[in-house]
PDB file of C-alpha atoms in Angstrom:
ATOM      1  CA  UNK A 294     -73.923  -1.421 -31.118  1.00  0.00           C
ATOM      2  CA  UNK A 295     -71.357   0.037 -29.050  1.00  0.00           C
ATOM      3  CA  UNK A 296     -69.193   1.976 -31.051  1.00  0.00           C
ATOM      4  CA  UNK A 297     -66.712   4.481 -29.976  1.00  0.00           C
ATOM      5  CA  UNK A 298     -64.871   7.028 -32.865  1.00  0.00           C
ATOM      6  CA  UNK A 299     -62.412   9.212 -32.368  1.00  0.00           C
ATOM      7  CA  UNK A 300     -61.375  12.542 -34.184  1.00  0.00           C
ATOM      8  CA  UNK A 301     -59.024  12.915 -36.212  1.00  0.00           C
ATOM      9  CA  UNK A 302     -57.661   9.359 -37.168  1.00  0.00           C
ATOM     10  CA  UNK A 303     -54.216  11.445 -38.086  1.00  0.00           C
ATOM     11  CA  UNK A 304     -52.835  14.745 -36.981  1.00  0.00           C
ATOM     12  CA  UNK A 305     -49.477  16.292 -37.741  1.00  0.00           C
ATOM     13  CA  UNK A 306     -49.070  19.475 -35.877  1.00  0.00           C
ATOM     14  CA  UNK A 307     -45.639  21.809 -35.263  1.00  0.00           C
ATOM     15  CA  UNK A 308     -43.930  21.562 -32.035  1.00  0.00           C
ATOM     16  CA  UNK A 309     -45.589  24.573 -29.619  1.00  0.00           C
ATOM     17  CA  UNK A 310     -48.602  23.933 -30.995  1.00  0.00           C
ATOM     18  CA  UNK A 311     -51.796  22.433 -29.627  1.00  0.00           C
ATOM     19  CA  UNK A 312     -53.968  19.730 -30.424  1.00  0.00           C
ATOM     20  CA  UNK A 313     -57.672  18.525 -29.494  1.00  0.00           C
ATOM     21  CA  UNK A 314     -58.436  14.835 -30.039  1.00  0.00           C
ATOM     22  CA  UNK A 315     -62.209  13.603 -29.911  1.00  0.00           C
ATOM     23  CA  UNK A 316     -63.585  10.530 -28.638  1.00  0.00           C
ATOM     24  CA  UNK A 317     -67.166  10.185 -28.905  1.00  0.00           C
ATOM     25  CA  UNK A 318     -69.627   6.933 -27.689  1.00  0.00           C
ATOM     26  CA  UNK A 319     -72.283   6.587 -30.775  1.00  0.00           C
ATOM     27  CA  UNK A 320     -74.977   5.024 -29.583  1.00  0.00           C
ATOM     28  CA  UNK A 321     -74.411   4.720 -26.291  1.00  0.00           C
ATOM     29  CA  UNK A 322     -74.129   6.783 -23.219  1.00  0.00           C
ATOM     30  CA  UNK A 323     -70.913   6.538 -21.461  1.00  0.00           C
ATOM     31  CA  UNK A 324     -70.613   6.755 -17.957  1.00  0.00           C
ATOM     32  CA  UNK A 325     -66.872   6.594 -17.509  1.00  0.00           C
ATOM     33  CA  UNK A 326     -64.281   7.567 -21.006  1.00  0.00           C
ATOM     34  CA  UNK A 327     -60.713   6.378 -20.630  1.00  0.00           C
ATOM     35  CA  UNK A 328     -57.621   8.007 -22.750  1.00  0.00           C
ATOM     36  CA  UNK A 329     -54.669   5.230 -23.403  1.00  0.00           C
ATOM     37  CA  UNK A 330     -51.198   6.572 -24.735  1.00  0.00           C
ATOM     38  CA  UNK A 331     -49.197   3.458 -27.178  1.00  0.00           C
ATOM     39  CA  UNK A 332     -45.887   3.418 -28.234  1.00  0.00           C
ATOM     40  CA  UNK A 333     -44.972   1.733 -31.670  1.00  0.00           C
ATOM     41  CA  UNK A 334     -45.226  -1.964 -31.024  1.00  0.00           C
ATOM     42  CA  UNK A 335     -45.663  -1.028 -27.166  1.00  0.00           C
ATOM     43  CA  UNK A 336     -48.467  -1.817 -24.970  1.00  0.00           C
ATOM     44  CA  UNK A 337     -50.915   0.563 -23.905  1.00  0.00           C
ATOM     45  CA  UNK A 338     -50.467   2.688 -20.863  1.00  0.00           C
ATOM     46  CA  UNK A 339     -53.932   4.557 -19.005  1.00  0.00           C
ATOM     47  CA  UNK A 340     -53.230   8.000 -19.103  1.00  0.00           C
ATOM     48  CA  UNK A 341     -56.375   9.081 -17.041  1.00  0.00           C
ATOM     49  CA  UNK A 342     -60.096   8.284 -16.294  1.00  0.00           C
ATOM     50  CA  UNK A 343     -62.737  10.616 -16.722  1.00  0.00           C
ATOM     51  CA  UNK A 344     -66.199  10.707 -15.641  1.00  0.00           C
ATOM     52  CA  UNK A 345     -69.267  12.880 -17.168  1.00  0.00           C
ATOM     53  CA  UNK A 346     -69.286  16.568 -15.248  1.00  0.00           C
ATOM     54  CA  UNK A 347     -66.464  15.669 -13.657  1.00  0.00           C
ATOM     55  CA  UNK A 348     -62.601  16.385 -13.121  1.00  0.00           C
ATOM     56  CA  UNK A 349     -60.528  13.525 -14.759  1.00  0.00           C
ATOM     57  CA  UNK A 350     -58.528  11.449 -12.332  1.00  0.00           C
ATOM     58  CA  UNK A 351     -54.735  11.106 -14.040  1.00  0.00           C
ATOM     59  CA  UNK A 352     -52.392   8.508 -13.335  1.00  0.00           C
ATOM     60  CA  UNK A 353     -49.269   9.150 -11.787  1.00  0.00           C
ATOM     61  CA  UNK A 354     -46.586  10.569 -13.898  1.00  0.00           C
ATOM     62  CA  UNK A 355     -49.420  12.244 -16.619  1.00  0.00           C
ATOM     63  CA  UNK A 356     -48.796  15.567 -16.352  1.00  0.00           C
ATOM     64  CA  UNK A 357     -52.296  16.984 -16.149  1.00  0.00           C
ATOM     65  CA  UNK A 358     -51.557  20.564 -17.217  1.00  0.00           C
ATOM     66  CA  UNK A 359     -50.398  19.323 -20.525  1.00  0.00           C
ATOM     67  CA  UNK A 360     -52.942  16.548 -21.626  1.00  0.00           C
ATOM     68  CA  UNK A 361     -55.968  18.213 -20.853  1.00  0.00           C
ATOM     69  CA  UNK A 362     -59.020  15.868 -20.313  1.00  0.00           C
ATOM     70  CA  UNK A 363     -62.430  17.541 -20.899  1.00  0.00           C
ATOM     71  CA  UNK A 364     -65.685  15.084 -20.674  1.00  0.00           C
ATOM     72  CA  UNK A 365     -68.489  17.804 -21.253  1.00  0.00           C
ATOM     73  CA  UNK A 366     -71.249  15.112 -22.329  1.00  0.00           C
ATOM     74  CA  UNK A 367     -72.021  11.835 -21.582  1.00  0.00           C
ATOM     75  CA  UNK A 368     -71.148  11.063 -25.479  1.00  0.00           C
ATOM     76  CA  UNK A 369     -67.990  13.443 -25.693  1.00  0.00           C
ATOM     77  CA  UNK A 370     -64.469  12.899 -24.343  1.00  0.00           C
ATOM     78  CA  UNK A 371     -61.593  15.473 -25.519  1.00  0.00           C
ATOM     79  CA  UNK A 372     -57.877  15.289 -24.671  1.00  0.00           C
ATOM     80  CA  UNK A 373     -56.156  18.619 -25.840  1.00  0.00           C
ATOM     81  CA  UNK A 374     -52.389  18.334 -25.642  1.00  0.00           C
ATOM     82  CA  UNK A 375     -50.691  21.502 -25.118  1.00  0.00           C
ATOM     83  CA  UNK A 376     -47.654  22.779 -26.429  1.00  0.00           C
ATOM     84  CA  UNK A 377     -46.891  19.750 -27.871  1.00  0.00           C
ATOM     85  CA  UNK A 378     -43.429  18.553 -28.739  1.00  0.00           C
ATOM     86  CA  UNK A 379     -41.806  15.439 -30.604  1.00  0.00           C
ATOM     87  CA  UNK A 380     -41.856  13.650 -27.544  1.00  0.00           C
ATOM     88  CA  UNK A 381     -45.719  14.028 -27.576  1.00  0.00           C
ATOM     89  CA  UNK A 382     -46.296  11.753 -31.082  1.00  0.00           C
ATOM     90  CA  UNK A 383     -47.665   8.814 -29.949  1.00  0.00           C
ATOM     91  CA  UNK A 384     -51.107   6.552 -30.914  1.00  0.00           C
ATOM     92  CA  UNK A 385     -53.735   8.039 -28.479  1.00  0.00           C
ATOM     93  CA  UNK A 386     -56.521   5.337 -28.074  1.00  0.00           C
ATOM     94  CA  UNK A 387     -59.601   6.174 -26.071  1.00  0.00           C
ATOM     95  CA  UNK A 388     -62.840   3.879 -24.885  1.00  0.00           C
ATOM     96  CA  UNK A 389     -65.821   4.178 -23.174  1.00  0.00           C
ATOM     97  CA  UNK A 390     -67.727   2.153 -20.847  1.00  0.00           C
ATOM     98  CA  UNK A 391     -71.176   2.400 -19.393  1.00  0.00           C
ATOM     99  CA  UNK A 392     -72.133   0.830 -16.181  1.00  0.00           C
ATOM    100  CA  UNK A 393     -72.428  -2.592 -15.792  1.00  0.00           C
ATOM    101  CA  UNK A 394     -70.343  -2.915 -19.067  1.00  0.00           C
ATOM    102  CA  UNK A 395     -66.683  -3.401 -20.402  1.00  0.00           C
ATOM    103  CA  UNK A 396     -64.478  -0.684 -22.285  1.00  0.00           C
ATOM    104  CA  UNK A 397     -65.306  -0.085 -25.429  1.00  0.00           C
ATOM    105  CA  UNK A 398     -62.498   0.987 -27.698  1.00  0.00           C
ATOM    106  CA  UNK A 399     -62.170   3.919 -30.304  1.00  0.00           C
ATOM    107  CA  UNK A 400     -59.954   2.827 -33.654  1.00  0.00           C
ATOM    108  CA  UNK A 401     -57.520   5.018 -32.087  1.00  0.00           C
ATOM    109  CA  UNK A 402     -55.470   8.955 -33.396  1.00  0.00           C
ATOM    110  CA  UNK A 403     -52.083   8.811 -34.638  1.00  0.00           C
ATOM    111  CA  UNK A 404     -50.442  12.340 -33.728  1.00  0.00           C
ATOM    112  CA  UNK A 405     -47.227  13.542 -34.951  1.00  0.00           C
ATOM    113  CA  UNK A 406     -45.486  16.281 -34.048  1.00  0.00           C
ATOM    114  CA  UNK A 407     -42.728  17.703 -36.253  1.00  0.00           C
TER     115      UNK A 407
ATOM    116  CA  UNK B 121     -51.314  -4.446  -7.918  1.00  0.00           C
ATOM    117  CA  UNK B 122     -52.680  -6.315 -10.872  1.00  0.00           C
ATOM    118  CA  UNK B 123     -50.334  -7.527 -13.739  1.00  0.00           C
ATOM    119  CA  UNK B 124     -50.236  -9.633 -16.395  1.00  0.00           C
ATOM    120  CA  UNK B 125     -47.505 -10.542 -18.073  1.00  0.00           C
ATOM    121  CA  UNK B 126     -47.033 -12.135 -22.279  1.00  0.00           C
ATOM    122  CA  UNK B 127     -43.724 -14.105 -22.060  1.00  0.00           C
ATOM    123  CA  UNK B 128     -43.681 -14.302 -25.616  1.00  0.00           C
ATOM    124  CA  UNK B 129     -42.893 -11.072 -27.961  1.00  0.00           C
ATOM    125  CA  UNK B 130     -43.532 -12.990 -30.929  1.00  0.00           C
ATOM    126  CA  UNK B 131     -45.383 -16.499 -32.475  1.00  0.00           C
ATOM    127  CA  UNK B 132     -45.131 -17.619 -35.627  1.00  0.00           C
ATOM    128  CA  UNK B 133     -47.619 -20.390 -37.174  1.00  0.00           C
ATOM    129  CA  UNK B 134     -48.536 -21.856 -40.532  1.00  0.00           C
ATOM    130  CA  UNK B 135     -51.875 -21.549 -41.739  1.00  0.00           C
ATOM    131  CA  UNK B 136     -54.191 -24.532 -40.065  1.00  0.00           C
ATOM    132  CA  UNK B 137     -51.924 -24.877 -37.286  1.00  0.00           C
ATOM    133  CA  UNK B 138     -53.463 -24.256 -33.942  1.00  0.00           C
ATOM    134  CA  UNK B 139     -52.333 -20.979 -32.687  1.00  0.00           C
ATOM    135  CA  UNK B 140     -51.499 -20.338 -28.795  1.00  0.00           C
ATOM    136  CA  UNK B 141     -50.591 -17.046 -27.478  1.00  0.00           C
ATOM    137  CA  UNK B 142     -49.531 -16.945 -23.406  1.00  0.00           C
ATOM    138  CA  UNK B 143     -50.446 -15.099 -20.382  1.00  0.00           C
ATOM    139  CA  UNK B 144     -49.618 -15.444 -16.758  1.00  0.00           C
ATOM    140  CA  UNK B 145     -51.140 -13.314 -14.489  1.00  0.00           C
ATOM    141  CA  UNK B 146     -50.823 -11.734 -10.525  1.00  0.00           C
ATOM    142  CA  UNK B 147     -53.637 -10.455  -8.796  1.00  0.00           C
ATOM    143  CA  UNK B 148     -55.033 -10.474  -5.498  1.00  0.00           C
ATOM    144  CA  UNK B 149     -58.519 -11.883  -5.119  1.00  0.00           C
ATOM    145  CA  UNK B 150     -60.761 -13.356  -7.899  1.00  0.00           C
ATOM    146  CA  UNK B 151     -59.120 -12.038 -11.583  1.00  0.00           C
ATOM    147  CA  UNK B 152     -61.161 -10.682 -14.398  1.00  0.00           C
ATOM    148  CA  UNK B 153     -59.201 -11.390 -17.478  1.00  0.00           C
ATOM    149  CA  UNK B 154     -59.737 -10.260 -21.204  1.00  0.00           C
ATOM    150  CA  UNK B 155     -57.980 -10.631 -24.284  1.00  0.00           C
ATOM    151  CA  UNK B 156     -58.401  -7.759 -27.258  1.00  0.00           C
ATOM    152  CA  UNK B 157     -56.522  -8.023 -30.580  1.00  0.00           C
ATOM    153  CA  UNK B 158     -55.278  -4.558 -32.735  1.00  0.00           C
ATOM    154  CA  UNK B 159     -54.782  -4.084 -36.144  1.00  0.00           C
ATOM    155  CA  UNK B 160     -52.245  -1.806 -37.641  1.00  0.00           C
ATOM    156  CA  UNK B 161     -53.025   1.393 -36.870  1.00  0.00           C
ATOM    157  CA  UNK B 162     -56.387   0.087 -35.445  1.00  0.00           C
ATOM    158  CA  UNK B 163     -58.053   0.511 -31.786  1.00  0.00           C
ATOM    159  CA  UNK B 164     -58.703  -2.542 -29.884  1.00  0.00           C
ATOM    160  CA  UNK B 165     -60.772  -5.476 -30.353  1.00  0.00           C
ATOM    161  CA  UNK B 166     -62.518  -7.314 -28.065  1.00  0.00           C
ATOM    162  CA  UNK B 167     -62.108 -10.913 -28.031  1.00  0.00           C
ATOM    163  CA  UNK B 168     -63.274 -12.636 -24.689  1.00  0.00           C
ATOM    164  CA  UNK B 169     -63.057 -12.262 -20.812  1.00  0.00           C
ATOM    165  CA  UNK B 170     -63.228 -14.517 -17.760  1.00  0.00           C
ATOM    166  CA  UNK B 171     -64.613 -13.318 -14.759  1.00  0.00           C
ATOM    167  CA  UNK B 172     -66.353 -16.485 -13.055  1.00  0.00           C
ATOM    168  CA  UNK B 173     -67.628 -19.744 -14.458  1.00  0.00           C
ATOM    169  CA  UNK B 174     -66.583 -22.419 -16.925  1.00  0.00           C
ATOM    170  CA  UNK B 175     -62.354 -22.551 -16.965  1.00  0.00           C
ATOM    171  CA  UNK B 176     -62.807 -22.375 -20.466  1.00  0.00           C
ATOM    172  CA  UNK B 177     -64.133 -19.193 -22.631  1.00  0.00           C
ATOM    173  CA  UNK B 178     -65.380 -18.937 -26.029  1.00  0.00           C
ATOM    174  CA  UNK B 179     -64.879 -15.550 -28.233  1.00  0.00           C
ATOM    175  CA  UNK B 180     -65.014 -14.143 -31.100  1.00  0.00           C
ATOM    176  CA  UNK B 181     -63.514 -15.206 -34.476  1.00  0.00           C
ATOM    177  CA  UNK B 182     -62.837 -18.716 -33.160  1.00  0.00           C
ATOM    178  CA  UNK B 183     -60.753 -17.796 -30.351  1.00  0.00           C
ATOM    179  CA  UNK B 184     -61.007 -19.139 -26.696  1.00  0.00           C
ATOM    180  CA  UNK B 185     -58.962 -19.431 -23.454  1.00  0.00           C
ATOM    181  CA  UNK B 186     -58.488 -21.316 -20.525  1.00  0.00           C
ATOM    182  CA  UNK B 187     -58.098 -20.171 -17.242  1.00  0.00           C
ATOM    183  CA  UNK B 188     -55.649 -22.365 -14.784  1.00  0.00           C
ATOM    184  CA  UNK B 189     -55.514 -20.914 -11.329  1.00  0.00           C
ATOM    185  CA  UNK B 190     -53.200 -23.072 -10.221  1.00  0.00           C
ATOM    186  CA  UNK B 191     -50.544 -22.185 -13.131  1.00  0.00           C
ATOM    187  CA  UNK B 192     -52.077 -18.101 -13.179  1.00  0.00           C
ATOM    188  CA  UNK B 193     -52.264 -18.443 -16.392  1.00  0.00           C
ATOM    189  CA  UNK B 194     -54.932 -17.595 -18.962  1.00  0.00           C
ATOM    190  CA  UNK B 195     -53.310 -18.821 -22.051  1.00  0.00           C
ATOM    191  CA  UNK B 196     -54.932 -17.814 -25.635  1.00  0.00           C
ATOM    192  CA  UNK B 197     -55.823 -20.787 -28.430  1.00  0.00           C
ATOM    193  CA  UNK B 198     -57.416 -20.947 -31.753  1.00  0.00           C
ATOM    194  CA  UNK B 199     -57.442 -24.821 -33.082  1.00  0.00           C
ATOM    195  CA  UNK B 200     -56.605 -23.333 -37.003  1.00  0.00           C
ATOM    196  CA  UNK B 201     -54.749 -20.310 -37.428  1.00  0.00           C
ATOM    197  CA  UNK B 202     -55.615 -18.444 -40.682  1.00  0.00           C
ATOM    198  CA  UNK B 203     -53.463 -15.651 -42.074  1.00  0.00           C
ATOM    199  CA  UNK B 204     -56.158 -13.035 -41.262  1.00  0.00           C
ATOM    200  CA  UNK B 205     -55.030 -13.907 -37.519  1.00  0.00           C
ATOM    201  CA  UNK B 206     -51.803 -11.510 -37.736  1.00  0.00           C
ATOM    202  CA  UNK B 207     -52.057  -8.994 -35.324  1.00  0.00           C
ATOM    203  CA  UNK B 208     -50.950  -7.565 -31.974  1.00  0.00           C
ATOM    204  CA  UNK B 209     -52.259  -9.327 -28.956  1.00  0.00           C
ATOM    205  CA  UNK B 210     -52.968  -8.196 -25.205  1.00  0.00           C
ATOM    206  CA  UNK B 211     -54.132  -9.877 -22.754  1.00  0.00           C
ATOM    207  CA  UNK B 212     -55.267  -7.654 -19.559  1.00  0.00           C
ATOM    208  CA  UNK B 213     -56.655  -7.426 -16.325  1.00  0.00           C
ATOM    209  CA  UNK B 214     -59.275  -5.189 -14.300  1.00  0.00           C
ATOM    210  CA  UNK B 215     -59.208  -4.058 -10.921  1.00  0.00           C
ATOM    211  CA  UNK B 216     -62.566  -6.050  -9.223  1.00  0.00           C
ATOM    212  CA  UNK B 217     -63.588  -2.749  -7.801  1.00  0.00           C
ATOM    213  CA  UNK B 218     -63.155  -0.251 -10.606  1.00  0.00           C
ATOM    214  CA  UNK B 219     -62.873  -0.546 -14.755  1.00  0.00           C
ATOM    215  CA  UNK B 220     -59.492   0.406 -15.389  1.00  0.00           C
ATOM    216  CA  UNK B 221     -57.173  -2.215 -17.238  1.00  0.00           C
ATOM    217  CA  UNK B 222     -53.459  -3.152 -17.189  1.00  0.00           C
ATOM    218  CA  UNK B 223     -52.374  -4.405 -20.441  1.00  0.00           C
ATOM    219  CA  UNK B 224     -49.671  -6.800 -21.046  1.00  0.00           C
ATOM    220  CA  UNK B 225     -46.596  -5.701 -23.238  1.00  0.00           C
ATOM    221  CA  UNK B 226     -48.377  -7.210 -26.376  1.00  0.00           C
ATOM    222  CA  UNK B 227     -47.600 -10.119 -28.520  1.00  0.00           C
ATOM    223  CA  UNK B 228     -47.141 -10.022 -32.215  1.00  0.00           C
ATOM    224  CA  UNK B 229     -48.829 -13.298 -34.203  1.00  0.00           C
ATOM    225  CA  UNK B 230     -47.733 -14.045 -37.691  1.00  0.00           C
ATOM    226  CA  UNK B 231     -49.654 -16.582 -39.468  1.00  0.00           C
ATOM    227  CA  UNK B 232     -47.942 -17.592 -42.711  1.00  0.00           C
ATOM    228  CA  UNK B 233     -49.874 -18.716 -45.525  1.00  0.00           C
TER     229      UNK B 233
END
Protein backbone atom coordinates (compact mmCIF):
# COMPACT_ATOMS: atom_id res chain seq x y z
CA UNK A 1 0.00 0.00 0.00
CA UNK A 2 0.85 3.49 -0.23
CA UNK A 3 2.08 4.20 -3.46
CA UNK A 4 2.55 7.48 -5.06
CA UNK A 5 3.40 7.71 -9.24
CA UNK A 6 4.16 10.42 -11.01
CA UNK A 7 3.69 11.36 -14.80
CA UNK A 8 5.90 11.36 -17.01
CA UNK A 9 9.11 9.63 -15.54
CA UNK A 10 11.05 11.83 -18.45
CA UNK A 11 10.20 14.96 -20.32
CA UNK A 12 12.32 16.95 -22.72
CA UNK A 13 10.54 20.04 -23.75
CA UNK A 14 11.99 23.41 -25.79
CA UNK A 15 12.75 26.42 -23.84
CA UNK A 16 9.25 28.73 -23.87
CA UNK A 17 7.44 25.90 -23.62
CA UNK A 18 5.29 24.44 -20.87
CA UNK A 19 5.11 21.41 -19.02
CA UNK A 20 2.49 19.53 -16.65
CA UNK A 21 3.92 16.91 -14.28
CA UNK A 22 1.45 14.42 -12.42
CA UNK A 23 1.63 13.06 -9.10
CA UNK A 24 -1.06 10.84 -8.16
CA UNK A 25 -1.66 8.78 -4.49
CA UNK A 26 -2.93 5.09 -5.70
CA UNK A 27 -4.60 3.74 -3.15
CA UNK A 28 -4.75 6.16 -0.84
CA UNK A 29 -6.33 9.47 -0.24
CA UNK A 30 -3.98 12.24 0.34
CA UNK A 31 -4.68 14.93 2.50
CA UNK A 32 -1.63 17.10 2.00
CA UNK A 33 0.80 16.51 -1.69
CA UNK A 34 4.26 18.03 -1.48
CA UNK A 35 6.44 18.98 -4.81
CA UNK A 36 10.46 18.67 -4.06
CA UNK A 37 12.92 20.22 -6.74
CA UNK A 38 16.76 18.01 -6.74
CA UNK A 39 19.74 18.97 -8.24
CA UNK A 40 22.19 16.22 -9.64
CA UNK A 41 23.76 14.69 -6.59
CA UNK A 42 22.00 17.61 -4.50
CA UNK A 43 19.60 17.28 -1.77
CA UNK A 44 16.10 17.94 -2.09
CA UNK A 45 14.63 21.34 -1.60
CA UNK A 46 10.38 21.77 -0.78
CA UNK A 47 9.18 23.78 -3.39
CA UNK A 48 5.55 24.12 -1.97
CA UNK A 49 2.74 22.31 0.00
CA UNK A 50 -0.54 21.80 -1.25
CA UNK A 51 -3.68 20.80 0.27
CA UNK A 52 -6.97 19.24 -1.52
CA UNK A 53 -9.36 22.40 -2.76
CA UNK A 54 -6.96 24.52 -1.74
CA UNK A 55 -4.30 27.25 -2.82
CA UNK A 56 -0.72 25.77 -2.47
CA UNK A 57 1.43 27.45 0.13
CA UNK A 58 5.12 28.06 -1.72
CA UNK A 59 8.23 28.47 -0.02
CA UNK A 60 10.09 31.49 -0.18
CA UNK A 61 12.04 32.13 -3.25
CA UNK A 62 9.49 29.60 -5.57
CA UNK A 63 8.20 31.77 -7.83
CA UNK A 64 4.54 30.80 -7.82
CA UNK A 65 3.53 32.23 -11.20
CA UNK A 66 5.91 29.92 -12.87
CA UNK A 67 5.54 26.45 -11.08
CA UNK A 68 2.00 26.25 -10.97
CA UNK A 69 0.60 23.87 -8.23
CA UNK A 70 -2.92 22.53 -8.95
CA UNK A 71 -4.36 19.76 -6.31
CA UNK A 72 -7.94 19.26 -7.89
CA UNK A 73 -8.54 15.74 -6.09
CA UNK A 74 -7.63 14.22 -3.13
CA UNK A 75 -5.59 11.59 -5.46
CA UNK A 76 -4.20 14.27 -8.03
CA UNK A 77 -1.35 16.76 -7.59
CA UNK A 78 -0.06 18.72 -10.87
CA UNK A 79 2.87 21.15 -11.08
CA UNK A 80 2.82 22.89 -14.60
CA UNK A 81 6.00 24.85 -15.19
CA UNK A 82 5.61 27.67 -17.43
CA UNK A 83 7.74 28.98 -19.95
CA UNK A 84 10.29 26.86 -19.03
CA UNK A 85 13.96 27.46 -19.64
CA UNK A 86 17.36 25.45 -19.16
CA UNK A 87 17.53 26.66 -15.82
CA UNK A 88 14.17 24.82 -15.16
CA UNK A 89 15.72 20.95 -15.84
CA UNK A 90 15.87 19.56 -12.70
CA UNK A 91 14.46 15.97 -10.95
CA UNK A 92 10.96 17.04 -9.68
CA UNK A 93 9.99 14.52 -6.86
CA UNK A 94 6.56 14.73 -5.32
CA UNK A 95 4.83 12.72 -2.13
CA UNK A 96 1.83 12.51 -0.44
CA UNK A 97 0.78 12.13 3.00
CA UNK A 98 -2.52 11.47 4.67
CA UNK A 99 -3.24 12.41 8.17
CA UNK A 100 -1.78 10.82 10.87
CA UNK A 101 0.87 9.47 8.36
CA UNK A 102 4.43 10.20 6.89
CA UNK A 103 5.26 11.40 3.19
CA UNK A 104 5.01 9.09 0.84
CA UNK A 105 7.29 9.51 -2.13
CA UNK A 106 6.64 9.33 -6.01
CA UNK A 107 9.82 7.62 -8.08
CA UNK A 108 10.29 11.06 -9.12
CA UNK A 109 10.22 13.18 -13.23
CA UNK A 110 13.36 14.01 -14.81
CA UNK A 111 12.64 17.26 -17.03
CA UNK A 112 14.94 18.68 -19.48
CA UNK A 113 14.72 21.58 -21.18
CA UNK A 114 16.75 22.19 -24.34
CA UNK B 1 14.61 26.32 12.34
CA UNK B 2 15.17 22.63 11.96
CA UNK B 3 18.40 21.25 10.27
CA UNK B 4 20.21 18.41 9.89
CA UNK B 5 23.32 18.21 8.71
CA UNK B 6 25.53 14.74 6.83
CA UNK B 7 29.22 15.63 7.53
CA UNK B 8 30.20 13.08 5.24
CA UNK B 9 29.71 13.48 1.22
CA UNK B 10 30.89 10.13 0.68
CA UNK B 11 31.58 6.35 2.50
CA UNK B 12 33.12 3.73 1.07
CA UNK B 13 32.89 -0.02 2.54
CA UNK B 14 33.70 -3.55 1.49
CA UNK B 15 31.09 -5.97 1.27
CA UNK B 16 30.36 -7.50 5.04
CA UNK B 17 31.74 -4.57 6.61
CA UNK B 18 29.37 -2.74 8.84
CA UNK B 19 28.28 0.35 7.15
CA UNK B 20 27.71 3.81 9.16
CA UNK B 21 26.42 6.83 7.56
CA UNK B 22 26.27 10.26 10.00
CA UNK B 23 23.84 12.80 11.01
CA UNK B 24 23.84 15.57 13.51
CA UNK B 25 20.95 17.42 13.95
CA UNK B 26 19.44 21.12 15.48
CA UNK B 27 16.06 21.50 16.46
CA UNK B 28 14.15 23.05 19.06
CA UNK B 29 11.94 20.80 21.15
CA UNK B 30 11.54 16.98 20.82
CA UNK B 31 13.06 15.93 17.00
CA UNK B 32 11.34 13.60 14.65
CA UNK B 33 14.05 12.12 12.56
CA UNK B 34 13.90 9.83 9.38
CA UNK B 35 16.26 8.42 7.11
CA UNK B 36 15.11 7.57 3.20
CA UNK B 37 17.58 6.11 0.67
CA UNK B 38 17.29 6.99 -3.50
CA UNK B 39 18.25 5.12 -6.27
CA UNK B 40 19.49 6.54 -9.48
CA UNK B 41 17.00 8.27 -10.97
CA UNK B 42 14.59 6.86 -8.28
CA UNK B 43 12.14 8.74 -5.67
CA UNK B 44 12.76 8.20 -2.11
CA UNK B 45 12.71 5.33 0.10
CA UNK B 46 11.70 5.10 3.35
CA UNK B 47 13.91 3.53 5.76
CA UNK B 48 13.07 4.39 9.51
CA UNK B 49 12.13 7.38 11.84
CA UNK B 50 12.45 8.28 15.52
CA UNK B 51 9.98 10.24 17.07
CA UNK B 52 9.81 8.93 20.84
CA UNK B 53 10.80 5.67 22.45
CA UNK B 54 13.64 3.17 22.36
CA UNK B 55 17.18 5.27 21.39
CA UNK B 56 17.55 2.69 19.00
CA UNK B 57 15.31 2.09 15.65
CA UNK B 58 14.96 -0.78 13.47
CA UNK B 59 14.12 -0.36 9.51
CA UNK B 60 13.95 -1.72 6.62
CA UNK B 61 16.53 -3.81 4.69
CA UNK B 62 18.61 -4.30 7.84
CA UNK B 63 19.17 -0.81 8.61
CA UNK B 64 18.80 0.92 12.08
CA UNK B 65 19.86 4.09 13.99
CA UNK B 66 20.54 5.42 17.17
CA UNK B 67 19.49 8.48 18.52
CA UNK B 68 22.06 10.36 21.11
CA UNK B 69 20.60 13.55 22.42
CA UNK B 70 23.36 14.44 24.10
CA UNK B 71 25.76 14.24 20.86
CA UNK B 72 22.38 15.45 18.38
CA UNK B 73 23.16 12.96 16.47
CA UNK B 74 21.14 10.21 14.79
CA UNK B 75 23.84 8.30 13.14
CA UNK B 76 22.83 5.48 10.40
CA UNK B 77 24.32 1.59 10.77
CA UNK B 78 23.88 -1.62 9.01
CA UNK B 79 26.20 -4.49 10.79
CA UNK B 80 27.03 -6.03 6.89
CA UNK B 81 27.07 -3.85 4.05
CA UNK B 82 26.16 -5.63 0.76
CA UNK B 83 26.79 -4.08 -2.64
CA UNK B 84 23.02 -3.61 -3.23
CA UNK B 85 23.51 -0.87 -0.36
CA UNK B 86 24.95 1.86 -2.95
CA UNK B 87 22.86 4.65 -2.99
CA UNK B 88 22.23 8.27 -1.96
CA UNK B 89 21.36 8.80 1.63
CA UNK B 90 19.31 11.60 3.57
CA UNK B 91 18.65 11.85 6.69
CA UNK B 92 15.81 14.59 7.60
CA UNK B 93 13.79 16.23 9.99
CA UNK B 94 9.99 17.39 10.46
CA UNK B 95 8.66 20.33 11.96
CA UNK B 96 6.55 18.77 15.32
CA UNK B 97 3.65 20.87 14.26
CA UNK B 98 3.36 20.40 10.52
CA UNK B 99 4.72 17.52 7.83
CA UNK B 100 7.14 19.31 5.91
CA UNK B 101 10.85 17.93 5.89
CA UNK B 102 14.37 19.42 5.67
CA UNK B 103 16.68 17.10 4.05
CA UNK B 104 20.29 16.89 4.63
CA UNK B 105 22.75 17.52 1.63
CA UNK B 106 22.83 13.66 0.97
CA UNK B 107 25.49 11.13 1.33
CA UNK B 108 26.69 8.85 -1.36
CA UNK B 109 27.49 4.96 -0.04
CA UNK B 110 29.60 2.74 -2.17
CA UNK B 111 29.78 -0.76 -1.15
CA UNK B 112 32.47 -2.63 -3.08
CA UNK B 113 32.14 -6.14 -3.75
Amino acid sequence: GAVVSQHPSRVICKSGTSVKIECRSLDFQATTMFWYRQFPKQSLMLMATSNEGSKATYEQGVEKDKFLINHASLTLSTLTVTSAHPEDSSFYICSARVEGYEQYFGPGTRLTVT
Amino acid sequence: AQSVAQPEDQVNVAEGNPLTVKCTYSVSGNPYLFWYVQYPNRGLQFLLKYITGDNLVKGSYGFEAEFNKSQTSFHLKKPSALVSDSALYFCAVRDPNDYKLSFGAGTTVTVRA
